[in-house]
Short mmCIF file of C-alpha atoms in Angstrom, two decimals:
data_model
loop_
_atom_site.label_atom_id
_atom_site.label_comp_id
_atom_site.label_asym_id
_atom_site.label_seq_id
_atom_site.Cartn_x
_atom_site.Cartn_y
_atom_site.Cartn_z
CA UNK A 24 17.79 -1.03 28.73
CA UNK A 25 15.56 -4.03 27.84
CA UNK A 26 13.35 -4.07 24.63
CA UNK A 27 9.68 -4.44 25.48
CA UNK A 28 6.81 -5.39 23.31
CA UNK A 29 5.55 -1.69 23.33
CA UNK A 30 9.01 -0.83 21.67
CA UNK A 31 8.96 -3.10 18.99
CA UNK A 32 5.46 -1.98 18.28
CA UNK A 33 6.27 1.67 18.25
CA UNK A 34 9.24 1.26 16.03
CA UNK A 35 7.32 -0.76 13.80
CA UNK A 36 4.69 2.39 13.39
CA UNK A 37 7.66 4.83 12.89
CA UNK A 38 8.96 2.73 10.13
CA UNK A 39 5.79 2.51 8.41
CA UNK A 40 4.80 5.75 8.56
CA UNK A 41 8.50 7.04 7.20
CA UNK A 42 8.57 4.32 4.45
CA UNK A 43 5.11 4.98 3.14
CA UNK A 44 5.73 8.68 3.17
CA UNK A 45 8.87 8.24 1.27
CA UNK A 46 7.05 5.69 -1.19
CA UNK A 47 4.49 8.73 -1.64
CA UNK A 48 7.17 10.96 -2.62
CA UNK A 49 9.10 8.89 -4.98
CA UNK A 50 6.38 6.70 -6.56
CA UNK A 51 5.93 7.36 -10.17
CA UNK A 52 2.40 5.96 -10.47
CA UNK A 53 0.05 8.21 -8.73
CA UNK A 54 -2.33 5.68 -7.78
CA UNK A 55 0.74 3.83 -5.70
CA UNK A 56 1.44 7.26 -4.55
CA UNK A 57 -1.89 7.85 -3.22
CA UNK A 58 -1.99 4.03 -1.59
CA UNK A 59 1.53 5.16 0.04
CA UNK A 60 0.05 8.25 1.31
CA UNK A 61 -3.29 6.35 2.93
CA UNK A 62 -0.55 4.10 4.83
CA UNK A 63 1.28 7.11 6.17
CA UNK A 64 -1.94 8.55 7.57
CA UNK A 65 -2.47 4.85 9.17
CA UNK A 66 0.99 5.18 10.92
CA UNK A 67 0.34 8.64 11.93
CA UNK A 68 -2.83 7.38 13.66
CA UNK A 69 -0.68 4.59 15.52
CA UNK A 70 1.59 7.37 16.87
CA UNK A 71 -1.46 9.15 18.05
CA UNK A 72 -2.08 6.12 20.06
CA UNK A 73 1.23 6.51 21.67
CA UNK A 74 0.47 9.87 22.87
CA UNK A 75 -2.53 9.38 24.61
CA UNK A 76 -4.61 10.86 21.57
CA UNK A 77 -7.12 7.59 21.22
CA UNK A 78 -9.98 10.10 19.88
CA UNK A 79 -7.52 11.89 17.56
CA UNK A 80 -6.59 8.25 16.24
CA UNK A 81 -10.09 7.38 15.68
CA UNK A 82 -10.66 10.74 13.99
CA UNK A 83 -7.65 10.47 11.82
CA UNK A 84 -8.70 7.02 10.46
CA UNK A 85 -12.37 7.88 10.04
CA UNK A 86 -11.70 11.47 8.31
CA UNK A 87 -8.25 10.90 6.55
CA UNK A 88 -8.28 7.58 5.70
CA UNK A 89 -11.99 7.16 4.90
CA UNK A 90 -12.77 10.59 3.70
CA UNK A 91 -9.90 12.37 1.97
CA UNK A 92 -8.26 9.54 0.60
CA UNK A 93 -11.49 8.64 -1.21
CA UNK A 94 -11.74 12.12 -2.44
CA UNK A 95 -8.08 11.75 -3.64
CA UNK A 96 -8.57 8.40 -5.25
CA UNK A 97 -11.92 9.50 -6.88
CA UNK A 98 -10.01 12.59 -8.58
CA UNK A 99 -7.45 10.61 -9.72
CA UNK A 100 -10.00 8.20 -11.55
CA UNK A 101 -11.96 11.16 -12.64
CA UNK A 102 -9.20 12.91 -14.53
CA UNK A 103 -7.08 9.98 -15.87
CA UNK A 104 -7.71 7.21 -17.99
CA UNK A 105 -7.05 4.39 -15.73
CA UNK A 106 -4.60 2.65 -18.09
CA UNK A 107 -2.18 5.50 -18.33
CA UNK A 108 -1.62 6.13 -14.69
CA UNK A 109 1.53 4.26 -15.07
CA UNK A 110 3.39 7.53 -16.03
CA UNK A 111 1.01 9.81 -14.50
CA UNK A 112 3.37 11.30 -11.68
CA UNK A 113 6.19 13.24 -13.22
CA UNK A 114 8.87 15.24 -11.40
CA UNK A 115 11.02 17.97 -12.66
CA UNK A 116 13.94 19.52 -11.63
CA UNK A 117 15.06 17.01 -9.29
CA UNK A 118 18.57 17.86 -8.40
CA UNK A 119 17.28 21.24 -6.80
CA UNK A 120 14.23 19.74 -5.11
CA UNK A 121 16.03 16.95 -3.73
CA UNK A 122 18.91 19.43 -2.21
CA UNK A 123 15.94 21.36 -0.51
CA UNK A 124 14.69 18.05 0.81
CA UNK A 125 18.18 17.24 2.40
CA UNK A 126 18.49 20.77 3.91
CA UNK A 127 15.24 21.06 5.30
CA UNK A 128 15.32 17.67 7.01
CA UNK A 129 19.03 17.70 8.65
CA UNK A 130 18.32 21.65 9.65
CA UNK A 131 15.37 20.10 11.50
CA UNK A 132 16.78 16.91 12.98
CA UNK A 133 19.81 19.15 13.89
CA UNK A 134 17.79 21.69 15.82
CA UNK A 135 15.59 18.97 17.29
CA UNK A 136 18.62 17.14 18.71
CA UNK A 137 20.56 20.12 19.85
CA UNK A 138 17.68 21.53 22.02
CA UNK A 139 17.19 19.87 25.22
CA UNK A 140 13.36 19.47 25.47
CA UNK A 141 11.66 19.63 28.83
CA UNK A 142 9.82 16.53 29.59
CA UNK A 143 6.82 16.59 32.02
CA UNK A 144 5.68 12.91 32.33
CA UNK A 145 2.30 13.17 34.55
CA UNK A 146 -0.52 11.16 34.52
CA UNK A 147 -3.21 12.24 32.16
CA UNK A 148 -7.03 11.56 32.43
CA UNK A 149 -9.42 10.46 29.56
CA UNK A 150 -8.87 12.27 26.60
CA UNK A 151 -12.45 11.90 24.99
CA UNK A 152 -14.09 13.48 27.87
CA UNK A 153 -11.61 16.46 28.33
CA UNK A 154 -11.89 17.23 24.52
CA UNK A 155 -15.85 17.16 24.80
CA UNK A 156 -15.68 19.51 27.65
CA UNK A 157 -13.07 21.99 26.01
CA UNK A 158 -15.44 21.90 22.52
CA UNK A 159 -18.44 23.15 24.36
CA UNK A 160 -16.62 25.68 26.61
CA UNK A 161 -13.37 27.09 25.70
CA UNK A 162 -13.56 26.59 22.13
CA UNK A 163 -17.21 26.93 21.69
CA UNK A 164 -16.85 29.72 19.15
CA UNK A 165 -14.23 28.04 16.99
CA UNK A 166 -16.31 24.90 16.91
CA UNK A 167 -19.19 27.03 15.64
CA UNK A 168 -17.12 28.72 13.14
CA UNK A 169 -15.97 25.41 11.66
CA UNK A 170 -19.38 24.38 11.06
CA UNK A 171 -19.81 27.25 9.20
CA UNK A 172 -16.97 27.08 7.31
CA UNK A 173 -18.26 23.63 6.44
CA UNK A 174 -21.19 24.83 5.03
CA UNK A 175 -19.54 27.40 3.08
CA UNK A 176 -17.14 24.70 1.34
CA UNK A 177 -20.18 22.55 0.43
CA UNK A 178 -22.07 25.61 -1.33
CA UNK A 179 -18.61 26.72 -2.61
CA UNK A 180 -17.35 23.41 -4.11
CA UNK A 181 -20.72 22.57 -5.83
CA UNK A 182 -20.65 26.21 -7.39
CA UNK A 183 -17.29 25.71 -8.84
CA UNK A 184 -17.81 22.34 -9.96
CA UNK A 185 -21.27 23.00 -11.63
CA UNK A 186 -19.73 26.00 -13.30
CA UNK A 187 -17.11 24.12 -14.96
CA UNK A 188 -19.46 21.60 -16.13
CA UNK A 189 -21.99 23.92 -17.50
CA UNK A 190 -18.96 25.73 -19.43
CA UNK A 191 -17.86 22.21 -20.78
CA UNK A 192 -21.48 21.52 -21.95
CA UNK A 193 -22.00 24.97 -23.61
CA UNK A 194 -18.61 24.45 -25.61
CA UNK A 195 -19.56 21.00 -26.52
CA UNK A 196 -22.99 22.42 -28.27
CA UNK A 197 -20.86 25.35 -29.85
CA UNK A 198 -18.26 23.02 -31.29
CA UNK B 29 12.48 5.17 22.96
CA UNK B 30 9.14 6.55 23.20
CA UNK B 31 10.20 10.21 23.48
CA UNK B 32 9.21 13.54 22.42
CA UNK B 33 12.53 13.49 20.07
CA UNK B 34 11.47 10.69 17.89
CA UNK B 35 8.01 12.16 17.33
CA UNK B 36 9.47 15.50 16.28
CA UNK B 37 11.92 13.65 13.95
CA UNK B 38 9.14 11.88 12.27
CA UNK B 39 7.41 14.91 11.75
CA UNK B 40 10.30 16.62 10.48
CA UNK B 41 10.68 14.09 8.05
CA UNK B 42 7.06 13.93 6.79
CA UNK B 43 6.98 17.88 6.58
CA UNK B 44 10.45 17.74 4.54
CA UNK B 45 8.74 15.05 2.30
CA UNK B 46 5.51 17.24 1.83
CA UNK B 47 7.88 20.40 1.07
CA UNK B 48 9.58 18.06 -1.71
CA UNK B 49 6.39 16.94 -3.35
CA UNK B 50 4.87 20.43 -3.53
CA UNK B 51 8.04 21.55 -5.33
CA UNK B 52 9.01 18.59 -7.42
CA UNK B 53 5.62 17.11 -8.61
CA UNK B 54 3.78 18.38 -11.64
CA UNK B 55 0.20 16.48 -10.97
CA UNK B 56 -1.97 18.83 -9.06
CA UNK B 57 -3.30 15.72 -7.09
CA UNK B 58 0.20 14.82 -6.05
CA UNK B 59 0.71 18.40 -4.70
CA UNK B 60 -2.55 18.19 -2.98
CA UNK B 61 -1.08 15.00 -1.14
CA UNK B 62 2.06 16.91 -0.37
CA UNK B 63 -0.03 19.56 1.38
CA UNK B 64 -1.79 16.64 3.44
CA UNK B 65 1.37 15.06 4.47
CA UNK B 66 2.66 18.66 5.88
CA UNK B 67 -0.70 19.29 7.71
CA UNK B 68 -0.42 15.81 9.39
CA UNK B 69 3.31 16.75 10.45
CA UNK B 70 1.90 20.08 12.27
CA UNK B 71 -0.82 18.10 13.74
CA UNK B 72 1.73 15.16 14.95
CA UNK B 73 3.72 18.29 16.45
CA UNK B 74 0.74 19.88 18.27
CA UNK B 75 -0.33 16.24 19.92
CA UNK B 76 3.55 15.38 20.85
CA UNK B 77 4.38 18.90 22.41
CA UNK B 78 0.89 18.45 24.27
CA UNK B 79 1.50 15.12 25.78
CA UNK B 80 5.28 16.39 26.80
CA UNK B 81 5.17 19.36 28.14
CA UNK B 82 1.27 20.29 29.19
CA UNK B 83 0.10 16.92 29.94
CA UNK B 84 -2.96 18.07 32.12
CA UNK B 85 -4.46 20.33 29.46
CA UNK B 86 -5.60 19.02 25.70
CA UNK B 87 -5.56 22.03 23.89
CA UNK B 88 -2.93 20.86 21.41
CA UNK B 89 -5.34 17.70 20.84
CA UNK B 90 -7.84 20.30 20.11
CA UNK B 91 -5.66 22.25 17.46
CA UNK B 92 -5.23 19.03 15.87
CA UNK B 93 -8.87 18.25 15.78
CA UNK B 94 -9.45 21.63 13.94
CA UNK B 95 -6.35 20.84 11.46
CA UNK B 96 -8.16 17.49 10.60
CA UNK B 97 -11.28 19.30 9.91
CA UNK B 98 -9.78 21.98 7.91
CA UNK B 99 -7.69 19.43 6.15
CA UNK B 100 -11.12 17.72 5.16
CA UNK B 101 -12.63 21.12 3.75
CA UNK B 102 -9.22 21.79 1.71
CA UNK B 103 -9.49 18.54 0.11
CA UNK B 104 -13.13 19.06 -1.14
CA UNK B 105 -12.55 22.87 -2.43
CA UNK B 106 -9.19 21.18 -4.25
CA UNK B 107 -11.50 18.31 -5.59
CA UNK B 108 -13.75 20.75 -7.38
CA UNK B 109 -10.90 23.28 -8.23
CA UNK B 110 -9.24 20.06 -10.22
CA UNK B 111 -12.45 19.16 -11.74
CA UNK B 112 -13.06 22.56 -13.36
CA UNK B 113 -9.30 22.51 -14.27
CA UNK B 114 -9.66 19.03 -16.14
CA UNK B 115 -12.76 20.23 -18.02
CA UNK B 116 -10.96 23.77 -18.87
CA UNK B 117 -7.20 22.39 -19.70
CA UNK B 118 -8.20 18.83 -20.54
CA UNK B 119 -5.25 17.87 -17.98
CA UNK B 120 -4.18 18.16 -14.38
CA UNK B 121 -0.68 19.56 -15.11
CA UNK B 122 0.24 22.49 -12.55
CA UNK B 123 2.09 23.89 -15.43
CA UNK B 124 -0.57 24.04 -17.90
CA UNK B 125 -2.97 26.11 -15.93
CA UNK B 126 -1.59 29.35 -17.16
CA UNK B 127 -4.72 31.30 -17.08
CA UNK B 128 -7.22 31.97 -14.10
CA UNK B 129 -10.26 33.06 -16.62
CA UNK B 130 -10.86 32.58 -20.35
#
């Protein structure tokens, strides 16, 4: 069995994903943790490319790496003084949580190895065309519902944040 | 090398690390990052099973699209809650949020 270039690229993306996820979990600086998460998301996007899901890879990079990570990093800078981020990510009860991590990981991997999966290697068509057709036929109601949900989230988050700021202003005047 | 088991193992590792972050971290934003890891693991599983069991249909990828959009919504709401918590409790430690309303 020879190792092709695709195999090397694939194992590099797997290594990138797992290493940066480990860095996210064990770094004591929350900003470094966030950048580890960013590279985990990029690694998952690379893995999507191997699964014939180019559209999902693009969506992952645009929404996760571009949108959610900006929100997370903005939240970090908003709630901490930048100079104190070094000690900003404390952990507790490390022994029990490490034990739980080991148990869940080992159990899942054992189950994965014990099951004999049926693999069905058929040729697949274009994913973007099929996703577009599915969105407007089979999943039309879910699609509309999710747009409604986004509207709700927009209104709800603005109202939560505004209430907090009003409360803080009032307290400042009172003091 | 590129087969179903590899994707499932990567996904299992991401899931366990997410659970670990949620349990061990004190910072609310770090807990949010753990939730993102778990959502990514689930979505990777959906796409892998779609490719290797029913490659002619794209329902698994549709589920992943919805998971990604829901994760974006969840992150926005969580950010609003974190801001409100920072205004009320002056820090974002999960242990210090002891009351829901003053």
